[in-house]
Amino acid sequence: MRRAVYPGSYDPVTNGHLDVIGRSASLFDEVVVAVLINKNKRTLFTVDERMDMLRMVTEQWPNVRVDAWHGLLVDYCREHEIGVIVKGLRAVSDFDYELQMAQMNLQLSGVETLFMPTNPIYSFLASSLVKEVATYGGDVSSLLPPLVEQRLVQRLAEQR
Ligand code: PNS
């Protein structure tokens, strides 16, 4: 069983994430999209809300599973017999930090990291930017699945 994990905050999931998920799903028998819980990071959506959105927008891929984890990613990999971490690279600026993490994870546990260049149409896309644009009423409909856009607009309205 070739199993990979695609970790992130997913606050919320974007079309850029979905592009990487779909392409990974064709490379591996199973892809686990793992919401990594970082208690020091303020998020707009709860872990359950983020997982719920992820489950709905990844329904089309039967070999994609959604999970959450608090702790080291390599411990998640060990516990779930996952040998590969998938990371999307949007631009060279992502590379420095991602390389450092990949090397640390390799050193900690021998788990490999696969860097997947994102589709260039999403090279500028980040959940944080999407939230900022949407906060001030900008149109983010081309950047998110419709269901996620709906929930984002609703959450931002609740916060006003
Ligand atoms: O979507 P993000 O916030 O850019 O994802 C970053 C994430 C969650 C993938 C990264 O911070 C991570 O792997 N965190 C888990 C904790 C861990 O293993 N830290 C050591 C990394 S070498």
PDB file of C-alpha atoms and ligand atoms in Angstrom:
ATOM      1  CA  MET A   1       0.000   0.000   0.000  1.00  0.00           C
ATOM      2  CA  ARG A   2       1.565   3.285  -1.108  1.00  0.00           C
ATOM      3  CA  ARG A   3       0.290   5.796   1.407  1.00  0.00           C
ATOM      4  CA  ALA A   4       1.020   9.535   1.612  1.00  0.00           C
ATOM      5  CA  VAL A   5       0.039  12.360   3.914  1.00  0.00           C
ATOM      6  CA  TYR A   6      -0.676  15.916   2.782  1.00  0.00           C
ATOM      7  CA  PRO A   7      -0.465  18.022   5.951  1.00  0.00           C
ATOM      8  CA  GLY A   8      -1.529  21.608   6.512  1.00  0.00           C
ATOM      9  CA  SER A   9      -3.672  24.033   8.450  1.00  0.00           C
ATOM     10  CA  TYR A  10      -6.451  24.209   5.839  1.00  0.00           C
ATOM     11  CA  ASP A  11      -8.007  27.338   7.320  1.00  0.00           C
ATOM     12  CA  PRO A  12      -9.769  26.967   4.916  1.00  0.00           C
ATOM     13  CA  VAL A  13      -8.985  24.536   2.074  1.00  0.00           C
ATOM     14  CA  THR A  14      -8.419  26.340  -1.260  1.00  0.00           C
ATOM     15  CA  ASN A  15      -8.463  25.322  -4.917  1.00  0.00           C
ATOM     16  CA  GLY A  16      -4.654  25.220  -4.721  1.00  0.00           C
ATOM     17  CA  HIS A  17      -4.840  22.518  -2.035  1.00  0.00           C
ATOM     18  CA  LEU A  18      -7.417  20.608  -4.083  1.00  0.00           C
ATOM     19  CA  ASP A  19      -5.132  20.634  -7.108  1.00  0.00           C
ATOM     20  CA  VAL A  20      -2.364  18.972  -5.069  1.00  0.00           C
ATOM     21  CA  ILE A  21      -4.809  16.531  -3.438  1.00  0.00           C
ATOM     22  CA  GLY A  22      -6.220  15.394  -6.792  1.00  0.00           C
ATOM     23  CA  ARG A  23      -2.802  14.926  -8.358  1.00  0.00           C
ATOM     24  CA  SER A  24      -1.514  13.059  -5.286  1.00  0.00           C
ATOM     25  CA  ALA A  25      -4.564  10.794  -5.327  1.00  0.00           C
ATOM     26  CA  SER A  26      -3.498   9.535  -8.747  1.00  0.00           C
ATOM     27  CA  LEU A  27       0.026   8.752  -7.517  1.00  0.00           C
ATOM     28  CA  PHE A  28      -0.740   6.906  -4.263  1.00  0.00           C
ATOM     29  CA  ASP A  29      -3.110   4.150  -3.140  1.00  0.00           C
ATOM     30  CA  GLU A  30      -4.214   6.341  -0.259  1.00  0.00           C
ATOM     31  CA  VAL A  31      -3.737  10.032   0.542  1.00  0.00           C
ATOM     32  CA  VAL A  32      -4.460  11.276   4.040  1.00  0.00           C
ATOM     33  CA  VAL A  33      -5.194  14.980   4.186  1.00  0.00           C
ATOM     34  CA  ALA A  34      -4.152  15.774   7.747  1.00  0.00           C
ATOM     35  CA  VAL A  35      -5.197  18.939   9.564  1.00  0.00           C
ATOM     36  CA  LEU A  36      -2.251  19.694  11.822  1.00  0.00           C
ATOM     37  CA  ILE A  37      -3.393  21.307  15.051  1.00  0.00           C
ATOM     38  CA  ASN A  38      -1.234  24.226  16.147  1.00  0.00           C
ATOM     39  CA  LYS A  39      -2.518  25.628  19.434  1.00  0.00           C
ATOM     40  CA  ASN A  40      -0.391  28.786  19.036  1.00  0.00           C
ATOM     41  CA  LYS A  41      -2.072  29.719  15.768  1.00  0.00           C
ATOM     42  CA  ARG A  42      -5.421  31.532  15.786  1.00  0.00           C
ATOM     43  CA  THR A  43      -7.685  30.071  13.153  1.00  0.00           C
ATOM     44  CA  LEU A  44     -10.952  31.216  11.638  1.00  0.00           C
ATOM     45  CA  PHE A  45     -12.428  27.709  11.573  1.00  0.00           C
ATOM     46  CA  THR A  46     -12.306  24.974  14.217  1.00  0.00           C
ATOM     47  CA  VAL A  47     -10.527  21.725  13.463  1.00  0.00           C
ATOM     48  CA  ASP A  48     -13.890  19.968  13.035  1.00  0.00           C
ATOM     49  CA  GLU A  49     -15.114  22.647  10.646  1.00  0.00           C
ATOM     50  CA  ARG A  50     -11.929  22.428   8.591  1.00  0.00           C
ATOM     51  CA  MET A  51     -12.171  18.629   8.454  1.00  0.00           C
ATOM     52  CA  ASP A  52     -15.834  18.790   7.526  1.00  0.00           C
ATOM     53  CA  MET A  53     -15.121  21.118   4.584  1.00  0.00           C
ATOM     54  CA  LEU A  54     -12.185  18.948   3.499  1.00  0.00           C
ATOM     55  CA  ARG A  55     -14.340  15.816   3.561  1.00  0.00           C
ATOM     56  CA  MET A  56     -17.004  17.433   1.424  1.00  0.00           C
ATOM     57  CA  VAL A  57     -14.668  18.843  -1.208  1.00  0.00           C
ATOM     58  CA  THR A  58     -12.611  15.648  -1.529  1.00  0.00           C
ATOM     59  CA  GLU A  59     -15.628  13.328  -1.892  1.00  0.00           C
ATOM     60  CA  GLN A  60     -14.775  12.750  -5.555  1.00  0.00           C
ATOM     61  CA  TRP A  61     -11.559  10.873  -4.642  1.00  0.00           C
ATOM     62  CA  PRO A  62     -12.361   7.537  -2.943  1.00  0.00           C
ATOM     63  CA  ASN A  63      -8.729   7.054  -1.878  1.00  0.00           C
ATOM     64  CA  VAL A  64      -8.533  10.380  -0.019  1.00  0.00           C
ATOM     65  CA  ARG A  65      -9.135  10.378   3.729  1.00  0.00           C
ATOM     66  CA  VAL A  66      -9.261  13.327   6.126  1.00  0.00           C
ATOM     67  CA  ASP A  67      -7.795  13.252   9.617  1.00  0.00           C
ATOM     68  CA  ALA A  68      -6.382  15.583  12.283  1.00  0.00           C
ATOM     69  CA  TRP A  69      -3.260  15.397  14.402  1.00  0.00           C
ATOM     70  CA  HIS A  70      -1.662  17.298  17.247  1.00  0.00           C
ATOM     71  CA  GLY A  71       2.072  16.685  17.483  1.00  0.00           C
ATOM     72  CA  LEU A  72       4.953  15.877  15.218  1.00  0.00           C
ATOM     73  CA  LEU A  73       4.065  14.943  11.674  1.00  0.00           C
ATOM     74  CA  VAL A  74       6.645  12.161  11.689  1.00  0.00           C
ATOM     75  CA  ASP A  75       4.881  10.546  14.674  1.00  0.00           C
ATOM     76  CA  TYR A  76       1.629  10.598  12.713  1.00  0.00           C
ATOM     77  CA  CYS A  77       3.442   8.960   9.795  1.00  0.00           C
ATOM     78  CA  ARG A  78       4.932   6.253  12.028  1.00  0.00           C
ATOM     79  CA  GLU A  79       1.604   5.506  13.702  1.00  0.00           C
ATOM     80  CA  HIS A  80      -0.229   5.236  10.384  1.00  0.00           C
ATOM     81  CA  GLU A  81       2.506   3.529   8.342  1.00  0.00           C
ATOM     82  CA  ILE A  82       2.897   6.459   5.968  1.00  0.00           C
ATOM     83  CA  GLY A  83       6.172   6.724   4.084  1.00  0.00           C
ATOM     84  CA  VAL A  84       5.699   9.927   2.102  1.00  0.00           C
ATOM     85  CA  ILE A  85       4.799  13.521   2.957  1.00  0.00           C
ATOM     86  CA  VAL A  86       3.438  15.540   0.033  1.00  0.00           C
ATOM     87  CA  LYS A  87       4.069  19.288  -0.003  1.00  0.00           C
ATOM     88  CA  GLY A  88       2.939  21.764  -2.636  1.00  0.00           C
ATOM     89  CA  LEU A  89       5.527  24.304  -3.755  1.00  0.00           C
ATOM     90  CA  ARG A  90       4.038  27.521  -5.089  1.00  0.00           C
ATOM     91  CA  ALA A  91       7.235  29.448  -5.690  1.00  0.00           C
ATOM     92  CA  VAL A  92      10.949  29.405  -4.903  1.00  0.00           C
ATOM     93  CA  SER A  93      10.164  31.375  -1.749  1.00  0.00           C
ATOM     94  CA  ASP A  94       8.398  28.292  -0.318  1.00  0.00           C
ATOM     95  CA  PHE A  95      11.433  26.149  -0.913  1.00  0.00           C
ATOM     96  CA  ASP A  96      13.857  27.260   1.844  1.00  0.00           C
ATOM     97  CA  TYR A  97      11.563  26.437   4.738  1.00  0.00           C
ATOM     98  CA  GLU A  98      10.071  23.367   3.100  1.00  0.00           C
ATOM     99  CA  LEU A  99      13.533  21.967   2.396  1.00  0.00           C
ATOM    100  CA  GLN A 100      14.506  22.479   6.035  1.00  0.00           C
ATOM    101  CA  MET A 101      11.366  20.690   7.237  1.00  0.00           C
ATOM    102  CA  ALA A 102      11.840  17.859   4.733  1.00  0.00           C
ATOM    103  CA  GLN A 103      15.412  17.317   5.898  1.00  0.00           C
ATOM    104  CA  MET A 104      14.408  17.462   9.561  1.00  0.00           C
ATOM    105  CA  ASN A 105      11.613  14.941   8.982  1.00  0.00           C
ATOM    106  CA  LEU A 106      13.977  12.651   7.062  1.00  0.00           C
ATOM    107  CA  GLN A 107      16.531  12.851   9.850  1.00  0.00           C
ATOM    108  CA  LEU A 108      13.890  12.241  12.548  1.00  0.00           C
ATOM    109  CA  SER A 109      12.259   9.206  11.010  1.00  0.00           C
ATOM    110  CA  GLY A 110      13.378   8.425   7.476  1.00  0.00           C
ATOM    111  CA  VAL A 111      10.083   9.623   6.011  1.00  0.00           C
ATOM    112  CA  GLU A 112      10.424  11.028   2.492  1.00  0.00           C
ATOM    113  CA  THR A 113       8.980  14.333   1.273  1.00  0.00           C
ATOM    114  CA  LEU A 114       7.639  14.729  -2.231  1.00  0.00           C
ATOM    115  CA  PHE A 115       7.563  18.327  -3.468  1.00  0.00           C
ATOM    116  CA  MET A 116       4.792  18.887  -5.957  1.00  0.00           C
ATOM    117  CA  PRO A 117       4.923  22.155  -7.920  1.00  0.00           C
ATOM    118  CA  THR A 118       1.473  23.699  -7.748  1.00  0.00           C
ATOM    119  CA  ASN A 119      -0.417  24.503 -10.895  1.00  0.00           C
ATOM    120  CA  PRO A 120       0.875  27.991 -11.876  1.00  0.00           C
ATOM    121  CA  ILE A 121      -2.674  29.348 -11.875  1.00  0.00           C
ATOM    122  CA  TYR A 122      -2.575  28.943  -8.091  1.00  0.00           C
ATOM    123  CA  SER A 123       1.002  30.090  -7.452  1.00  0.00           C
ATOM    124  CA  PHE A 124      -0.150  33.204  -5.566  1.00  0.00           C
ATOM    125  CA  LEU A 125      -2.813  31.425  -3.551  1.00  0.00           C
ATOM    126  CA  ALA A 126      -2.676  31.179   0.261  1.00  0.00           C
ATOM    127  CA  SER A 127      -5.496  30.677   2.776  1.00  0.00           C
ATOM    128  CA  SER A 128      -4.281  33.712   4.739  1.00  0.00           C
ATOM    129  CA  LEU A 129      -4.511  36.001   1.684  1.00  0.00           C
ATOM    130  CA  VAL A 130      -7.915  34.630   0.723  1.00  0.00           C
ATOM    131  CA  LYS A 131      -9.199  35.453   4.227  1.00  0.00           C
ATOM    132  CA  GLU A 132      -7.793  38.965   4.041  1.00  0.00           C
ATOM    133  CA  VAL A 133      -9.293  39.648   0.618  1.00  0.00           C
ATOM    134  CA  ALA A 134     -12.677  38.230   1.668  1.00  0.00           C
ATOM    135  CA  THR A 135     -12.637  40.259   4.908  1.00  0.00           C
ATOM    136  CA  TYR A 136     -12.674  43.459   2.843  1.00  0.00           C
ATOM    137  CA  GLY A 137     -15.294  42.196   0.416  1.00  0.00           C
ATOM    138  CA  GLY A 138     -12.993  41.081  -2.419  1.00  0.00           C
ATOM    139  CA  ASP A 139     -14.146  38.362  -4.803  1.00  0.00           C
ATOM    140  CA  VAL A 140     -12.549  35.012  -3.896  1.00  0.00           C
ATOM    141  CA  SER A 141     -14.992  32.824  -5.786  1.00  0.00           C
ATOM    142  CA  SER A 142     -12.367  31.568  -8.251  1.00  0.00           C
ATOM    143  CA  LEU A 143     -10.011  30.570  -5.439  1.00  0.00           C
ATOM    144  CA  LEU A 144     -12.206  28.342  -3.293  1.00  0.00           C
ATOM    145  CA  PRO A 145     -14.744  25.557  -3.797  1.00  0.00           C
ATOM    146  CA  PRO A 146     -18.237  27.175  -3.689  1.00  0.00           C
ATOM    147  CA  LEU A 147     -19.139  25.483  -0.400  1.00  0.00           C
ATOM    148  CA  VAL A 148     -15.992  26.809   1.267  1.00  0.00           C
ATOM    149  CA  GLU A 149     -16.548  30.305  -0.092  1.00  0.00           C
ATOM    150  CA  GLN A 150     -20.072  30.244   1.336  1.00  0.00           C
ATOM    151  CA  ARG A 151     -18.821  29.238   4.776  1.00  0.00           C
ATOM    152  CA  LEU A 152     -16.028  31.789   4.689  1.00  0.00           C
ATOM    153  CA  VAL A 153     -18.359  34.656   3.823  1.00  0.00           C
ATOM    154  CA  GLN A 154     -20.759  33.487   6.535  1.00  0.00           C
ATOM    155  CA  ARG A 155     -18.035  33.217   9.190  1.00  0.00           C
ATOM    156  CA  LEU A 156     -16.659  36.664   8.358  1.00  0.00           C
ATOM    157  CA  ALA A 157     -20.175  38.133   8.566  1.00  0.00           C
ATOM    158  CA  GLU A 158     -20.665  36.527  12.002  1.00  0.00           C
ATOM    159  CA  GLN A 159     -17.480  38.187  13.174  1.00  0.00           C
ATOM    160  CA  ARG A 160     -18.428  41.677  12.075  1.00  0.00           C
TER     161      ARG A 160
HETATM  162  O1  PNS B   1      -0.627  24.917   6.039  1.00  0.00           O
HETATM  163  P1  PNS B   1       0.619  25.200   6.844  1.00  0.00           P
HETATM  164  O2  PNS B   1       0.264  25.909   8.145  1.00  0.00           O
HETATM  165  O3  PNS B   1       1.655  25.944   6.050  1.00  0.00           O
HETATM  166  O4  PNS B   1       1.260  23.764   7.232  1.00  0.00           O
HETATM  167  C1  PNS B   1       2.444  23.663   8.002  1.00  0.00           C
HETATM  168  C2  PNS B   1       2.533  22.252   8.636  1.00  0.00           C
HETATM  169  C3  PNS B   1       1.311  22.009   9.500  1.00  0.00           C
HETATM  170  C4  PNS B   1       2.560  21.218   7.531  1.00  0.00           C
HETATM  171  C5  PNS B   1       3.843  22.162   9.485  1.00  0.00           C
HETATM  172  O5  PNS B   1       3.870  23.220  10.382  1.00  0.00           O
HETATM  173  C6  PNS B   1       3.957  20.842  10.234  1.00  0.00           C
HETATM  174  O6  PNS B   1       4.349  19.849   9.665  1.00  0.00           O
HETATM  175  N1  PNS B   1       3.589  20.844  11.545  1.00  0.00           N
HETATM  176  C7  PNS B   1       3.540  19.659  12.369  1.00  0.00           C
HETATM  177  C8  PNS B   1       4.511  19.732  13.547  1.00  0.00           C
HETATM  178  C9  PNS B   1       5.877  19.228  13.136  1.00  0.00           C
HETATM  179  O7  PNS B   1       6.056  18.078  12.769  1.00  0.00           O
HETATM  180  N2  PNS B   1       6.871  20.138  13.190  1.00  0.00           N
HETATM  181  C10 PNS B   1       8.231  19.863  12.786  1.00  0.00           C
HETATM  182  C11 PNS B   1       8.410  20.129  11.308  1.00  0.00           C
HETATM  183  S1  PNS B   1      10.051  19.705  10.773  1.00  0.00           S
END
